[in-house]
Amino acid sequence: MSPAHSHTFRPFRIAVLASGRGSNLAALIAARAAGRLPVELVGVFSDRAGAGALEIARAHGIPALALSPKDSADRTAFDESLFSRIAAVQPDLIVCAGYMRLISEAAVRRFAGRMINIHPSLLPKYPGLHTHARAIAAGEREHGASVHYVIPALDAGPVIAQARVPVLDGDTPETLAGRVLEREHPLLVASVRWIAEGRVRQAGAAVALDGRPLPAPLLLGPDQELHPPCESSTA
Ligand code: GRF
């Protein structure tokens, strides 16, 4: 009998960190319910008691907790209390989905290689806030979203996958954000699935796919699935 037979199957455990509305969390929940995401959602955490994400979690029976930064002396103390609550649910992966607070270096290091973020731009372009307005102001013809591993520097970790959308004449930050958000959901679901399946992992400053460094981020196709960059190249 192979050793695998003596192990009980343990589903991949996801914790989600969110400050706002929670549409990316809802996409993960829906994908799981549809059998397209073999993970367990073990907790949703927020820095805002009023976050829509918490309500969505509770409606689906997922443990949800908000901690107020005002109750901690500083960022390090806040993150210590937040991330020890997160550690208590034993996540294999922490997904930051609209978490609007900088994370202390200690917390990032504690979960190195086990924390990802979804950011609404084609990183390394437009880290930080107001990405849609900045892309329009710069005259970009293309914009999008990125899923990346979290490192101490803001929005600067190795990029796993991206979804690209056109910028159209007459776009406002709101119309462009809507077009990007529609692609964020399948992008996040597929990225989490590839990590849960063990295909994608962080390898230092790079991302490894099936054990080999990825030369460029995976791309979300019209089929809502990720594709290695070379597959979509015409060269
Ligand atoms: C998304 O645009 C995400 O990329 C950004 O914040 C937004 C969160 O949206 N980091 P939601 O709360 O998941 O609806």
Short mmCIF file of C-alpha atoms and ligand atoms in Angstrom, two decimals:
data_model
loop_
_atom_site.label_atom_id
_atom_site.label_comp_id
_atom_site.label_asym_id
_atom_site.label_seq_id
_atom_site.Cartn_x
_atom_site.Cartn_y
_atom_site.Cartn_z
CA MET A 1 0.00 0.00 0.00
CA SER A 2 1.39 3.40 -0.93
CA PRO A 3 1.80 5.95 1.86
CA ALA A 4 -0.87 8.07 0.17
CA HIS A 5 -3.49 5.50 1.20
CA SER A 6 -2.77 5.97 4.86
CA HIS A 7 -3.47 9.73 4.72
CA THR A 8 -6.87 11.24 5.13
CA PHE A 9 -7.63 13.72 2.34
CA ARG A 10 -7.40 17.24 3.75
CA PRO A 11 -8.99 19.96 1.67
CA PHE A 12 -6.94 23.04 0.87
CA ARG A 13 -7.83 25.74 3.40
CA ILE A 14 -8.39 29.34 2.35
CA ALA A 15 -8.72 32.42 4.56
CA VAL A 16 -9.88 35.67 2.95
CA LEU A 17 -8.97 39.20 4.05
CA ALA A 18 -11.31 41.91 2.78
CA SER A 19 -12.18 45.51 3.67
CA GLY A 20 -15.13 46.13 1.38
CA ARG A 21 -17.95 44.85 -0.75
CA GLY A 22 -16.66 41.29 -1.16
CA SER A 23 -17.51 40.48 -4.77
CA ASN A 24 -14.24 38.56 -5.15
CA LEU A 25 -15.09 36.54 -2.03
CA ALA A 26 -18.55 35.88 -3.51
CA ALA A 27 -16.88 34.60 -6.70
CA LEU A 28 -14.76 32.14 -4.68
CA ILE A 29 -17.85 30.94 -2.78
CA ALA A 30 -19.85 30.51 -6.01
CA ALA A 31 -17.04 28.61 -7.74
CA ARG A 32 -16.72 26.30 -4.78
CA ALA A 33 -20.49 25.68 -4.69
CA ALA A 34 -20.42 24.87 -8.41
CA GLY A 35 -17.68 22.30 -7.87
CA ARG A 36 -15.10 24.38 -9.73
CA LEU A 37 -12.88 25.14 -6.74
CA PRO A 38 -11.85 22.26 -4.47
CA VAL A 39 -11.08 24.30 -1.35
CA GLU A 40 -12.53 24.96 2.06
CA LEU A 41 -13.20 28.60 3.03
CA VAL A 42 -12.17 28.57 6.68
CA GLY A 43 -12.53 32.22 7.64
CA VAL A 44 -13.11 35.75 6.43
CA PHE A 45 -11.30 38.56 8.23
CA SER A 46 -11.67 42.32 8.00
CA ASP A 47 -10.43 45.60 9.40
CA ARG A 48 -13.95 47.04 8.97
CA ALA A 49 -16.97 45.80 10.87
CA GLY A 50 -19.27 47.10 8.11
CA ALA A 51 -17.53 45.26 5.25
CA GLY A 52 -19.98 43.59 2.87
CA ALA A 53 -17.57 40.66 2.71
CA LEU A 54 -18.38 39.76 6.33
CA GLU A 55 -22.09 39.65 5.58
CA ILE A 56 -21.52 37.45 2.55
CA ALA A 57 -19.38 35.10 4.64
CA ARG A 58 -21.97 34.83 7.42
CA ALA A 59 -24.75 34.20 4.92
CA HIS A 60 -22.75 31.19 3.74
CA GLY A 61 -21.87 29.87 7.17
CA ILE A 62 -18.21 30.91 6.94
CA PRO A 63 -16.70 32.19 10.21
CA ALA A 64 -16.28 35.97 9.89
CA LEU A 65 -14.35 38.33 12.12
CA ALA A 66 -13.64 42.07 12.10
CA LEU A 67 -10.95 43.67 14.22
CA SER A 68 -10.71 47.42 14.51
CA PRO A 69 -7.26 48.96 14.01
CA LYS A 70 -8.32 51.57 16.60
CA ASP A 71 -8.10 48.90 19.28
CA SER A 72 -4.38 48.40 18.65
CA ALA A 73 -1.48 50.72 19.46
CA ASP A 74 0.08 50.52 15.99
CA ARG A 75 0.23 48.52 12.76
CA THR A 76 2.52 45.86 14.19
CA ALA A 77 0.24 45.26 17.18
CA PHE A 78 -2.87 45.21 14.98
CA ASP A 79 -1.34 42.73 12.57
CA GLU A 80 -0.14 40.56 15.43
CA SER A 81 -3.65 40.19 16.74
CA LEU A 82 -5.25 39.87 13.29
CA PHE A 83 -2.75 37.38 11.91
CA SER A 84 -2.75 35.22 15.02
CA ARG A 85 -6.54 34.88 14.61
CA ILE A 86 -5.92 33.97 10.98
CA ALA A 87 -3.20 31.48 11.92
CA ALA A 88 -5.67 29.83 14.31
CA VAL A 89 -7.84 28.67 11.38
CA GLN A 90 -4.74 27.05 9.84
CA PRO A 91 -5.02 28.38 6.30
CA ASP A 92 -2.90 26.94 3.50
CA LEU A 93 -3.42 30.24 1.68
CA ILE A 94 -4.51 33.76 2.65
CA VAL A 95 -6.29 35.62 -0.13
CA CYS A 96 -6.34 39.42 0.13
CA ALA A 97 -9.39 40.45 -1.88
CA GLY A 98 -9.90 44.17 -1.53
CA TYR A 99 -8.00 44.40 1.75
CA MET A 100 -7.17 48.11 1.91
CA ARG A 101 -4.59 48.19 4.70
CA LEU A 102 -0.82 47.87 4.48
CA ILE A 103 0.37 44.64 6.06
CA SER A 104 3.34 44.71 8.43
CA GLU A 105 6.56 43.10 7.34
CA ALA A 106 6.40 40.61 10.23
CA ALA A 107 2.97 39.34 9.12
CA VAL A 108 4.07 39.11 5.49
CA ARG A 109 7.15 37.10 6.47
CA ARG A 110 5.13 34.81 8.72
CA PHE A 111 2.98 33.80 5.73
CA ALA A 112 5.61 34.10 2.98
CA GLY A 113 4.58 32.14 -0.09
CA ARG A 114 1.12 31.59 1.41
CA MET A 115 -0.49 34.99 0.85
CA ILE A 116 -1.79 36.42 -2.42
CA ASN A 117 -3.48 39.66 -3.40
CA ILE A 118 -5.68 40.72 -6.29
CA HIS A 119 -4.85 44.16 -7.61
CA PRO A 120 -6.74 46.10 -10.30
CA SER A 121 -3.92 46.90 -12.72
CA LEU A 122 -1.45 45.16 -14.97
CA LEU A 123 1.43 45.16 -12.47
CA PRO A 124 4.13 46.44 -12.36
CA LYS A 125 2.04 49.31 -13.77
CA TYR A 126 -0.05 51.27 -11.26
CA PRO A 127 0.61 49.83 -7.83
CA GLY A 128 -1.37 51.57 -5.07
CA LEU A 129 -4.70 53.38 -5.30
CA HIS A 130 -6.87 54.91 -8.06
CA THR A 131 -5.50 52.56 -10.70
CA HIS A 132 -8.37 52.99 -13.17
CA ALA A 133 -8.24 56.80 -13.15
CA ARG A 134 -4.46 56.72 -13.52
CA ALA A 135 -4.60 54.30 -16.46
CA ILE A 136 -7.15 56.51 -18.25
CA ALA A 137 -5.16 59.69 -17.53
CA ALA A 138 -2.03 58.06 -18.97
CA GLY A 139 -3.86 57.20 -22.20
CA GLU A 140 -3.46 53.44 -21.78
CA ARG A 141 -5.25 51.34 -24.41
CA GLU A 142 -5.09 48.28 -22.18
CA HIS A 143 -5.65 47.76 -18.47
CA GLY A 144 -6.54 44.83 -16.26
CA ALA A 145 -5.92 42.97 -13.02
CA SER A 146 -3.12 40.95 -11.46
CA VAL A 147 -2.93 38.23 -8.82
CA HIS A 148 0.43 38.24 -7.06
CA TYR A 149 2.20 36.85 -4.02
CA VAL A 150 2.41 39.37 -1.18
CA ILE A 151 5.86 40.63 -0.21
CA PRO A 152 6.66 43.50 2.17
CA ALA A 153 6.78 46.07 -0.67
CA LEU A 154 3.26 47.17 -1.72
CA ASP A 155 1.86 45.43 -4.84
CA ALA A 156 5.38 44.39 -5.82
CA GLY A 157 5.39 40.62 -5.28
CA PRO A 158 5.82 38.01 -8.03
CA VAL A 159 2.83 38.11 -10.39
CA ILE A 160 1.02 34.81 -10.88
CA ALA A 161 -1.62 35.72 -13.43
CA GLN A 162 -3.23 38.64 -15.22
CA ALA A 163 -6.44 39.47 -17.06
CA ARG A 164 -6.34 42.15 -19.74
CA VAL A 165 -9.18 44.39 -20.84
CA PRO A 166 -9.31 47.19 -23.40
CA VAL A 167 -9.65 50.81 -22.37
CA LEU A 168 -12.45 52.24 -24.52
CA ASP A 169 -13.04 55.79 -25.70
CA GLY A 170 -15.21 57.58 -23.20
CA ASP A 171 -14.33 55.23 -20.34
CA THR A 172 -14.65 56.71 -16.86
CA PRO A 173 -12.84 55.18 -13.88
CA GLU A 174 -16.20 53.55 -13.01
CA THR A 175 -16.90 51.96 -16.40
CA LEU A 176 -13.32 50.74 -16.62
CA ALA A 177 -13.42 49.38 -13.06
CA GLY A 178 -16.58 47.43 -13.95
CA ARG A 179 -14.94 45.86 -17.01
CA VAL A 180 -11.88 44.91 -14.94
CA LEU A 181 -13.94 43.54 -12.03
CA GLU A 182 -15.81 41.16 -14.33
CA ARG A 183 -12.45 39.59 -15.20
CA GLU A 184 -11.08 39.74 -11.65
CA HIS A 185 -13.53 37.10 -10.50
CA PRO A 186 -12.52 34.30 -12.91
CA LEU A 187 -8.88 35.41 -12.57
CA LEU A 188 -8.92 34.98 -8.81
CA VAL A 189 -10.85 31.70 -8.91
CA ALA A 190 -8.46 30.15 -11.45
CA SER A 191 -5.36 31.42 -9.62
CA VAL A 192 -6.53 29.96 -6.32
CA ARG A 193 -7.40 26.68 -8.03
CA TRP A 194 -3.92 26.37 -9.60
CA ILE A 195 -2.31 27.05 -6.23
CA ALA A 196 -4.61 24.57 -4.44
CA GLU A 197 -3.78 21.94 -7.05
CA GLY A 198 -0.09 22.48 -6.33
CA ARG A 199 0.69 23.67 -9.85
CA VAL A 200 1.67 27.21 -8.86
CA ARG A 201 3.94 28.24 -6.01
CA GLN A 202 6.20 31.09 -5.06
CA ALA A 203 9.88 30.45 -5.77
CA GLY A 204 11.80 33.37 -4.27
CA ALA A 205 11.25 36.43 -6.43
CA ALA A 206 9.56 34.32 -9.10
CA VAL A 207 6.51 32.11 -9.58
CA ALA A 208 6.98 28.46 -10.43
CA LEU A 209 4.51 26.59 -12.64
CA ASP A 210 4.79 22.80 -12.46
CA GLY A 211 8.23 23.21 -10.90
CA ARG A 212 9.63 25.60 -13.51
CA PRO A 213 10.03 29.38 -13.21
CA LEU A 214 7.34 31.25 -15.11
CA PRO A 215 8.94 33.73 -17.54
CA ALA A 216 5.84 35.95 -17.52
CA PRO A 217 2.46 35.89 -15.75
CA LEU A 218 -0.21 33.38 -16.74
CA LEU A 219 -2.99 34.99 -18.79
CA LEU A 220 -6.71 34.60 -18.31
CA GLY A 221 -8.28 33.52 -21.62
CA PRO A 222 -11.82 34.02 -22.91
CA ASP A 223 -12.44 30.46 -21.66
CA GLN A 224 -12.00 31.81 -18.07
CA GLU A 225 -8.95 29.57 -17.66
CA LEU A 226 -5.29 30.45 -17.18
CA HIS A 227 -2.78 29.94 -19.96
CA PRO A 228 1.01 30.04 -19.92
CA PRO A 229 2.18 33.22 -21.69
CA CYS A 230 3.79 31.37 -24.62
CA GLU A 231 0.48 29.71 -25.58
CA SER A 232 -1.07 33.03 -26.49
CA SER A 233 2.02 34.41 -28.21
CA THR A 234 2.04 34.46 -32.00
CA ALA A 235 5.85 34.59 -32.21
C1 GRF B 1 -11.16 44.87 -6.39
O1 GRF B 1 -11.12 45.72 -7.47
C2 GRF B 1 -9.76 44.41 -6.04
O2 GRF B 1 -8.95 44.23 -7.15
C3 GRF B 1 -9.28 45.59 -5.24
O3 GRF B 1 -10.37 45.96 -4.47
C4 GRF B 1 -11.58 45.58 -5.12
C5 GRF B 1 -12.32 44.70 -4.19
O4 GRF B 1 -13.60 44.39 -4.66
N1 GRF B 1 -8.06 45.26 -4.54
P1 GRF B 1 -14.50 43.36 -3.86
O5 GRF B 1 -14.55 43.82 -2.40
O6 GRF B 1 -13.92 41.99 -3.99
O7 GRF B 1 -15.86 43.47 -4.50
#
